[in-house]
PDB file of C-alpha atoms in Angstrom:
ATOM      1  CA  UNK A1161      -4.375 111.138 -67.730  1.00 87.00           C
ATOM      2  CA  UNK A1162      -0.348 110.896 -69.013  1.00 85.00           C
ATOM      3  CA  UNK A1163       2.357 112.577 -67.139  1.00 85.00           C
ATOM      4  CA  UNK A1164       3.705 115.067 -69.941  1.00 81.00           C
ATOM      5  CA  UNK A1165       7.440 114.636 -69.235  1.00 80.00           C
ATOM      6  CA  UNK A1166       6.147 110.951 -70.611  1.00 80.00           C
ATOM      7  CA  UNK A1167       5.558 110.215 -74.049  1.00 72.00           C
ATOM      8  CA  UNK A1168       2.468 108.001 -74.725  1.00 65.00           C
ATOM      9  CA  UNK A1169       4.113 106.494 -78.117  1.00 60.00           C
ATOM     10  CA  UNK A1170       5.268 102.706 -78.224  1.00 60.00           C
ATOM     11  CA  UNK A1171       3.707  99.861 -76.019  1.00 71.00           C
ATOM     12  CA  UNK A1172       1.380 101.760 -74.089  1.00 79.00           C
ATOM     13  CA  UNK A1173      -1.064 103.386 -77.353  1.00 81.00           C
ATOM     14  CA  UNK A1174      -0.514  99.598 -78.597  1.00 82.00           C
ATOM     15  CA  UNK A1175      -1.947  98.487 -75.756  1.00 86.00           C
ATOM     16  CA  UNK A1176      -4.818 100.913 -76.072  1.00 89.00           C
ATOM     17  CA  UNK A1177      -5.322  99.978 -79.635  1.00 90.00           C
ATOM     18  CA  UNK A1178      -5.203  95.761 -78.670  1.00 90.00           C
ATOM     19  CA  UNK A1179      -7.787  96.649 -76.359  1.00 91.00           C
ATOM     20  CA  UNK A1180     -10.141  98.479 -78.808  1.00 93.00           C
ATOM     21  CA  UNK A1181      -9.671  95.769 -80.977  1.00 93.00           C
ATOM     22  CA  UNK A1182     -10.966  93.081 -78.256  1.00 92.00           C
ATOM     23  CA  UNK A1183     -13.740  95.651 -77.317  1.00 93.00           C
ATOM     24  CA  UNK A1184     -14.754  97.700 -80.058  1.00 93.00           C
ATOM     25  CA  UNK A1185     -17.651  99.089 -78.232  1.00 93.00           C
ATOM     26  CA  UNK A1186     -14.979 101.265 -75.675  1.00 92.00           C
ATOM     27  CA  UNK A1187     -13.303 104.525 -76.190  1.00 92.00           C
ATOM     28  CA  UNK A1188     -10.725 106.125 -74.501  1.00 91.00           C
ATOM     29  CA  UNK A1189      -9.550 110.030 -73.399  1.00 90.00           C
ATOM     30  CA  UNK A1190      -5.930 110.397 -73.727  1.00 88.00           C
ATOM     31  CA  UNK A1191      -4.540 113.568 -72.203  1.00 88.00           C
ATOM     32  CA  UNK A1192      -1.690 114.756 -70.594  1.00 85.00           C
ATOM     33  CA  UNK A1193      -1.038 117.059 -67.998  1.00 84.00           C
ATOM     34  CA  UNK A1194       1.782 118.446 -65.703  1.00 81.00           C
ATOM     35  CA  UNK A1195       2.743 115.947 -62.746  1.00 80.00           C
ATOM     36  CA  UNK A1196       0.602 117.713 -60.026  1.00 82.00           C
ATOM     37  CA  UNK A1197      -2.573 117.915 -62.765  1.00 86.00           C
ATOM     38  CA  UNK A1198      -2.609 114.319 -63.054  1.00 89.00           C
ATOM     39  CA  UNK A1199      -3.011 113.681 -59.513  1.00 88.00           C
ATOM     40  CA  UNK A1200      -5.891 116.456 -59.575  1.00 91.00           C
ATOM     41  CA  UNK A1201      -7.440 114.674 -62.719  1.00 93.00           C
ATOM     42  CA  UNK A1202      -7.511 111.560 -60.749  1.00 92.00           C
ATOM     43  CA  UNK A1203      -8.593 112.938 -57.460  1.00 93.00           C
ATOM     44  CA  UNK A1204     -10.913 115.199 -58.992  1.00 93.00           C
ATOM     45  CA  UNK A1205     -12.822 111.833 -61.036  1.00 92.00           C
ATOM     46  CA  UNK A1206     -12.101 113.751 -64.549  1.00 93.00           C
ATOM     47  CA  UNK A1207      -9.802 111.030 -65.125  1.00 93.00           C
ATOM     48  CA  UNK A1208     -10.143 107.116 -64.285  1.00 93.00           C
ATOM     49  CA  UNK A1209      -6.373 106.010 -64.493  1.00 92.00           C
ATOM     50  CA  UNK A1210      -3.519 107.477 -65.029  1.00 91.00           C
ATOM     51  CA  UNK A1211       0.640 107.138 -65.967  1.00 89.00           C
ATOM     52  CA  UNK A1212       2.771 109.348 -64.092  1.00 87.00           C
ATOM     53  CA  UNK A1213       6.418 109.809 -63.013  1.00 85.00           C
ATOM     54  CA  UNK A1214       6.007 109.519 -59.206  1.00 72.00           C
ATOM     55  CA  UNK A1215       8.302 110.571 -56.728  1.00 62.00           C
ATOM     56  CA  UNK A1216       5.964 112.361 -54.083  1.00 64.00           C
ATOM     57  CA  UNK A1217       3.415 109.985 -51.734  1.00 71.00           C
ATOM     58  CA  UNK A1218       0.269 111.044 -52.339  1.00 81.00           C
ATOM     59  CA  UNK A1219      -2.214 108.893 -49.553  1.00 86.00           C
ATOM     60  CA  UNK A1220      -5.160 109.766 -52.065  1.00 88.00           C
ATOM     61  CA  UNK A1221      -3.296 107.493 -55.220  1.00 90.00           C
ATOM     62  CA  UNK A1222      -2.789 103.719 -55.090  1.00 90.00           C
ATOM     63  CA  UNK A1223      -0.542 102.597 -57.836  1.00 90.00           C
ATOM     64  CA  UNK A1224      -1.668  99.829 -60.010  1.00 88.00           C
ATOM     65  CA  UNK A1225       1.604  98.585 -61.311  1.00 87.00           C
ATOM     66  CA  UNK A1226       5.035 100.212 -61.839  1.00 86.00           C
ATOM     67  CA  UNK A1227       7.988  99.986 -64.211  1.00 85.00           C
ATOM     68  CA  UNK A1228      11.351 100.810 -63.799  1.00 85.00           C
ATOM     69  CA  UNK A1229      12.572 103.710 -66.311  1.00 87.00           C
ATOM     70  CA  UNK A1230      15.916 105.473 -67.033  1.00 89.00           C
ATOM     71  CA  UNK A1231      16.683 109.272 -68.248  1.00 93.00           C
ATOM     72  CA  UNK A1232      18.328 110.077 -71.219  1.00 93.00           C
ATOM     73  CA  UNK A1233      19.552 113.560 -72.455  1.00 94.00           C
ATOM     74  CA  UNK A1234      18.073 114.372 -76.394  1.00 93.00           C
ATOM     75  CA  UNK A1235      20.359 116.211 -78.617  1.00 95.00           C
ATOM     76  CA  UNK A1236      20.478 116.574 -82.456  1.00 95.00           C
ATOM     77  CA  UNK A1237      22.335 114.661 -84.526  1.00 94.00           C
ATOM     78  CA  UNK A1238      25.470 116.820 -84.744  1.00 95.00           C
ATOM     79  CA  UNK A1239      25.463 117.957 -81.306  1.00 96.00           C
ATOM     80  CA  UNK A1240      29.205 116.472 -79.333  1.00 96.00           C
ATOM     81  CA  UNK A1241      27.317 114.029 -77.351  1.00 96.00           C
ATOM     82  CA  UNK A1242      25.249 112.488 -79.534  1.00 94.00           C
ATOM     83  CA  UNK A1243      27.354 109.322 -79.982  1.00 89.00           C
ATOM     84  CA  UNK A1244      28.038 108.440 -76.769  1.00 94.00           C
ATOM     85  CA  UNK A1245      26.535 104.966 -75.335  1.00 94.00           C
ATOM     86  CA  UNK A1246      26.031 106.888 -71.892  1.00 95.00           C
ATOM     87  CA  UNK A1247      26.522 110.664 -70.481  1.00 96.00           C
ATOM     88  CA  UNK A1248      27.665 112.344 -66.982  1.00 96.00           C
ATOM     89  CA  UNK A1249      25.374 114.416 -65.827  1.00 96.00           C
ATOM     90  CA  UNK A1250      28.714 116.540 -65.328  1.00 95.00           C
ATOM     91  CA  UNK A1251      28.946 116.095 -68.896  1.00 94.00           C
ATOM     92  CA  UNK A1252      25.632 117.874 -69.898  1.00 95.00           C
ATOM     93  CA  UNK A1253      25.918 120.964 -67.846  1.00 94.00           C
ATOM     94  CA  UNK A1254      28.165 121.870 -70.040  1.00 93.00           C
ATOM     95  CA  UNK A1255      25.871 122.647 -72.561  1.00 96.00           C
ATOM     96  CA  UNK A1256      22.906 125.009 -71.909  1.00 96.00           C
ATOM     97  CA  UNK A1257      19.845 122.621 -70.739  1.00 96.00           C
ATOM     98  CA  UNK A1258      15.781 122.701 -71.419  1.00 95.00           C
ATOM     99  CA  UNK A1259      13.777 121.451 -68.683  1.00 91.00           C
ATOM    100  CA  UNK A1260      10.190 120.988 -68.832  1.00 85.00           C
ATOM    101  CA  UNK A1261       8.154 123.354 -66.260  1.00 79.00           C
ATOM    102  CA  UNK A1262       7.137 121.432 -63.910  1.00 73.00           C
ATOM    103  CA  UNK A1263       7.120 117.730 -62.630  1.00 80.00           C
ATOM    104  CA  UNK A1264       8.830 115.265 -61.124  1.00 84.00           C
ATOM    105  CA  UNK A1265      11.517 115.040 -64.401  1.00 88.00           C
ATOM    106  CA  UNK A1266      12.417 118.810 -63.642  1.00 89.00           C
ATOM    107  CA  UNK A1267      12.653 118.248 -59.772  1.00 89.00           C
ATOM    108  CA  UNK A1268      14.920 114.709 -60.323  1.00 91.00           C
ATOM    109  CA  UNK A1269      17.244 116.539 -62.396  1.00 93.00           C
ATOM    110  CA  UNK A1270      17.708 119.446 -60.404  1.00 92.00           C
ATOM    111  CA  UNK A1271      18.232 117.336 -56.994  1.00 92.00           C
ATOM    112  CA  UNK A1272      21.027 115.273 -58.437  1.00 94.00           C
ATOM    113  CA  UNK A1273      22.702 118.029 -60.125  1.00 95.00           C
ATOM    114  CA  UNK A1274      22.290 120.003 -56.396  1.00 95.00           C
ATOM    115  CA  UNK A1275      23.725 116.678 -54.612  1.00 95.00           C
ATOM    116  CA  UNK A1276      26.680 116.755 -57.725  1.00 96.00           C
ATOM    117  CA  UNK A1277      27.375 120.426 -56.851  1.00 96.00           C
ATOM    118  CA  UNK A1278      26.719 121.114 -60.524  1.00 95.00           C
ATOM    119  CA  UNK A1279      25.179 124.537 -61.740  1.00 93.00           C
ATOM    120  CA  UNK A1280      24.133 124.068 -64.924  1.00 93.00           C
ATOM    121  CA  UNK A1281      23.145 126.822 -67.988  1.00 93.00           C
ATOM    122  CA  UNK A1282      19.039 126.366 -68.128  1.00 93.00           C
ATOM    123  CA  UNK A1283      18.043 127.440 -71.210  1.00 93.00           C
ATOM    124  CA  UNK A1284      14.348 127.437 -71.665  1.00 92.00           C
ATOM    125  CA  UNK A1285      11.710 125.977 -68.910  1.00 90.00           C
ATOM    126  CA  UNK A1286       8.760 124.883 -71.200  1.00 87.00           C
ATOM    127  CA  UNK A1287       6.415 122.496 -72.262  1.00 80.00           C
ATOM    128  CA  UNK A1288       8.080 119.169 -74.084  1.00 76.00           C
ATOM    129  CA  UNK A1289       6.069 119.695 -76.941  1.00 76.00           C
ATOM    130  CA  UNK A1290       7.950 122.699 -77.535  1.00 86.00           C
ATOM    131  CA  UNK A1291      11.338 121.606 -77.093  1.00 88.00           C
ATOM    132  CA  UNK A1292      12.092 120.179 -80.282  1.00 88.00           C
ATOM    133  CA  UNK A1293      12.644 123.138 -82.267  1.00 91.00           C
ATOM    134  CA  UNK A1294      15.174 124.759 -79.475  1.00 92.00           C
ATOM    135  CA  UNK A1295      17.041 121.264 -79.596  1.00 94.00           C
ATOM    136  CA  UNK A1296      17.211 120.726 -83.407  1.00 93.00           C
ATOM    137  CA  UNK A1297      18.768 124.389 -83.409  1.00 93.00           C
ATOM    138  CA  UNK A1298      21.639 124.733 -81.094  1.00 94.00           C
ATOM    139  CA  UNK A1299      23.766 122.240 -78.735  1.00 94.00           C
ATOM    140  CA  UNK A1300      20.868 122.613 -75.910  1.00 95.00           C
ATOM    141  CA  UNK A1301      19.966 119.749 -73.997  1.00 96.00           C
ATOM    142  CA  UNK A1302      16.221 118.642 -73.436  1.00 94.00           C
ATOM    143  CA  UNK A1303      15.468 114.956 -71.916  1.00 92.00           C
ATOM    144  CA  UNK A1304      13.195 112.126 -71.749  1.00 88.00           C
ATOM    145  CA  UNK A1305      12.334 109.438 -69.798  1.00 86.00           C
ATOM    146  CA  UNK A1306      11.885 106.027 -71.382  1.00 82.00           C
ATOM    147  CA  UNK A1307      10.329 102.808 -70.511  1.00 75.00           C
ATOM    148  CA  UNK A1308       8.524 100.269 -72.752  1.00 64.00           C
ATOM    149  CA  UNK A1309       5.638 102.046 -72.461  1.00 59.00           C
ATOM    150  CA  UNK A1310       6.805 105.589 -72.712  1.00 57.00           C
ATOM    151  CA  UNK A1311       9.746 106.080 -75.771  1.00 58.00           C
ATOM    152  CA  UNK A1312      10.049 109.230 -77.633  1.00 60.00           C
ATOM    153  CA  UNK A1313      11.115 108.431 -81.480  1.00 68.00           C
ATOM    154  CA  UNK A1314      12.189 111.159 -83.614  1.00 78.00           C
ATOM    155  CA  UNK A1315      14.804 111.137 -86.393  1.00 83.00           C
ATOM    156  CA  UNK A1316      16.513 113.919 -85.963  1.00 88.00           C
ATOM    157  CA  UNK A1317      16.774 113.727 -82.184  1.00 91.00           C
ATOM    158  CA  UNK A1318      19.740 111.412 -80.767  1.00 92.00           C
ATOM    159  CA  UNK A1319      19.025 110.159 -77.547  1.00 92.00           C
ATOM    160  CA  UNK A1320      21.985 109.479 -75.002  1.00 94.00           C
ATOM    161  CA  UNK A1321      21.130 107.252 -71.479  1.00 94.00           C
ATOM    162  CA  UNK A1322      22.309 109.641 -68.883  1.00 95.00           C
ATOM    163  CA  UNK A1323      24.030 107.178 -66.310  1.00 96.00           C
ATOM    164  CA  UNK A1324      22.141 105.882 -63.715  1.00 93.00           C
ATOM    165  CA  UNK A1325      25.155 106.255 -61.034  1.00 95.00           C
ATOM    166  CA  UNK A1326      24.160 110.078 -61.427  1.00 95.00           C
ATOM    167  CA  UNK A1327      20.154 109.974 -60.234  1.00 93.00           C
ATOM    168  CA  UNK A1328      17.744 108.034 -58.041  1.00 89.00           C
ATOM    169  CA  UNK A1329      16.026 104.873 -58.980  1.00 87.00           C
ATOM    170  CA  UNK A1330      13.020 106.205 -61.376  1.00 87.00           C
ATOM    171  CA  UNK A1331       9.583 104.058 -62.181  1.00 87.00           C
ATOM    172  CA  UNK A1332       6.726 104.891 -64.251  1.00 87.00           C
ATOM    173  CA  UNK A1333       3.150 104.200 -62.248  1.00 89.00           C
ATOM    174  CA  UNK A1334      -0.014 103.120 -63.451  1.00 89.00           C
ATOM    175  CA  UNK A1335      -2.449 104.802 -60.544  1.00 91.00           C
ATOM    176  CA  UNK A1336      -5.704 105.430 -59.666  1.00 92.00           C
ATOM    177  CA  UNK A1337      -7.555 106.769 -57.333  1.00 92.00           C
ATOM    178  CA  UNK A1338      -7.466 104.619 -53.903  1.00 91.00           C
ATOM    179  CA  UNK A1339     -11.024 103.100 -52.929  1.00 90.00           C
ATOM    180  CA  UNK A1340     -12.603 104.017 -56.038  1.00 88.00           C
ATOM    181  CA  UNK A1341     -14.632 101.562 -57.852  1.00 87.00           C
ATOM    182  CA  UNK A1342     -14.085 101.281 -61.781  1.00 84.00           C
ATOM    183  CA  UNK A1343     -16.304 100.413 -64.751  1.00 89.00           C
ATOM    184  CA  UNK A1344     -16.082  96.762 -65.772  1.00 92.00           C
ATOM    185  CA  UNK A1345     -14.617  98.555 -68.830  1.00 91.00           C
ATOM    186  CA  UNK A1346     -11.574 100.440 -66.831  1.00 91.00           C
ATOM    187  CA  UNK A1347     -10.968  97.368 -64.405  1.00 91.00           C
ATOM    188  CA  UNK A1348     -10.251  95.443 -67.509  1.00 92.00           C
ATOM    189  CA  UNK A1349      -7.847  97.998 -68.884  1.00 91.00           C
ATOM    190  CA  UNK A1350      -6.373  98.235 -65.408  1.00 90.00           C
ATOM    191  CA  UNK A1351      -5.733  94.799 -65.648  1.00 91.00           C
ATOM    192  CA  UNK A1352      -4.046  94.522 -68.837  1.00 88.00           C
ATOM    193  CA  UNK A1353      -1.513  97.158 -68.478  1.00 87.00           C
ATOM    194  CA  UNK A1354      -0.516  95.512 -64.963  1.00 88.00           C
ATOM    195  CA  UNK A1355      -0.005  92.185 -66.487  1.00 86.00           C
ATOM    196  CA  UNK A1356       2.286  94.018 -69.302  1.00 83.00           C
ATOM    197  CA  UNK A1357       3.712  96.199 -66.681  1.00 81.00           C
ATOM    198  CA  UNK A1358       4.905  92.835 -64.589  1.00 79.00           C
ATOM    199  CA  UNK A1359       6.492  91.080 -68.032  1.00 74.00           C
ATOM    200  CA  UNK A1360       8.341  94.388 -68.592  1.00 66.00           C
ATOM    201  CA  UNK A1361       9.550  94.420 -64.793  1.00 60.00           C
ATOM    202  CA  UNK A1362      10.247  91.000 -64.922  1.00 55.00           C
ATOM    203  CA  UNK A1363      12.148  91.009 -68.188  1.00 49.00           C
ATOM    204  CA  UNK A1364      13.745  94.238 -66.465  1.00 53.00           C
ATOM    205  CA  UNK A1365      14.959  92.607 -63.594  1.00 53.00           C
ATOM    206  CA  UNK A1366      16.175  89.408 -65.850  1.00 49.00           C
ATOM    207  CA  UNK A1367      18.889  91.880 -67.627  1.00 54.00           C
TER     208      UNK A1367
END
């Protein structure tokens, strides 16, 4: 199960596809799911592991491994901020802002804009799949959060690294459910992404 304010492209699918290529034989369900229907997924055994956004204690999860990740605001290529090296938070609520529904993206960005004393123009409140078009058609403001194993590419999307002064310290987890056992299949899986979740960390923490 993938947190949907994540975006599965880059290191993590690679992974996936590395490990189909060691074990043929194994196939994988990719799906993604607001931040509180991951944690059902898992809890609920429809899913065996998941990558979520994780902010909230849940005693029922155990996290596998965890990466560091930063925000960053998306804006189209002629929008005023899009070539910046870095953005305010103060910054972007001056332009009106798209937030995903739900999750722990949505609730970050409204606490530090709160704690700012900010009120900022929402926009829309939808799905990230949907944003694009809203984006790529006025100066709104829709986000993403990126990590090695969660980037969202698209070429005519800019993205701008809000800075990290403005919000709490944010890290992608690789979970599961706590005490349950695994297929020899998952455990492996479970193992790999740690071990590439600890070079990225490590390579993080090098910088």
């Amino acid at each position: 199960a993938f947190d949907n304010n994540l975006r599965p492209e880059g290191s993590f699918l690679g992974q996936v596809a590395a490990y189909r290529n060691e074990f043929p034989a194994v196939s994988f369900a990719l799906d993604a799911h607001e931040d509180e229907r991951v944690a059902t997924e898992l809890i609920e055994y429809r899913a065996d592991q998941a990558v979520r956004i994780h902010t909230a204690t849940n005693p029922h999860l155990e996290t596998i491994a965890a990466v560091p990740s930063r925000i960053a605001a998306l804006v189209r290529r002629e929008h005023p901020l899009a070539g910046r090296n870095e953005a305010r938070l103060y910054d972007i609520c001056d332009f009106p802002l798209i937030l995903p529904r739900a999750g722990s993206l949505t609730r970050i960005l409204r606490t530090a804009t709160t704690r700012m004393q900010l009120h900022p123009h929402l926009a829309c409140e939808c799905d990230p799949s949907f944003a694009r078009p809203l984006l790529l058609s006025s100066d709104a403001v829709g986000f993403d959060v990126e990590t090695e194993f969660s980037s969202y590419g698209d070429p005519d999307l800019v993205k701008v690294p809000l800075a990290r002064r403005d919000y709490p310290s944010v890290y992608v987890h690789f979970m599961h459910l706590r005490g349950r056992g695994l297929s020899v299949a998952a455990g492996r899986f479970a193992e790999k992404i740690k071990r590439a979740f600890s070079t990225v960390e490590e390579a993080t923490a090098a910088e």
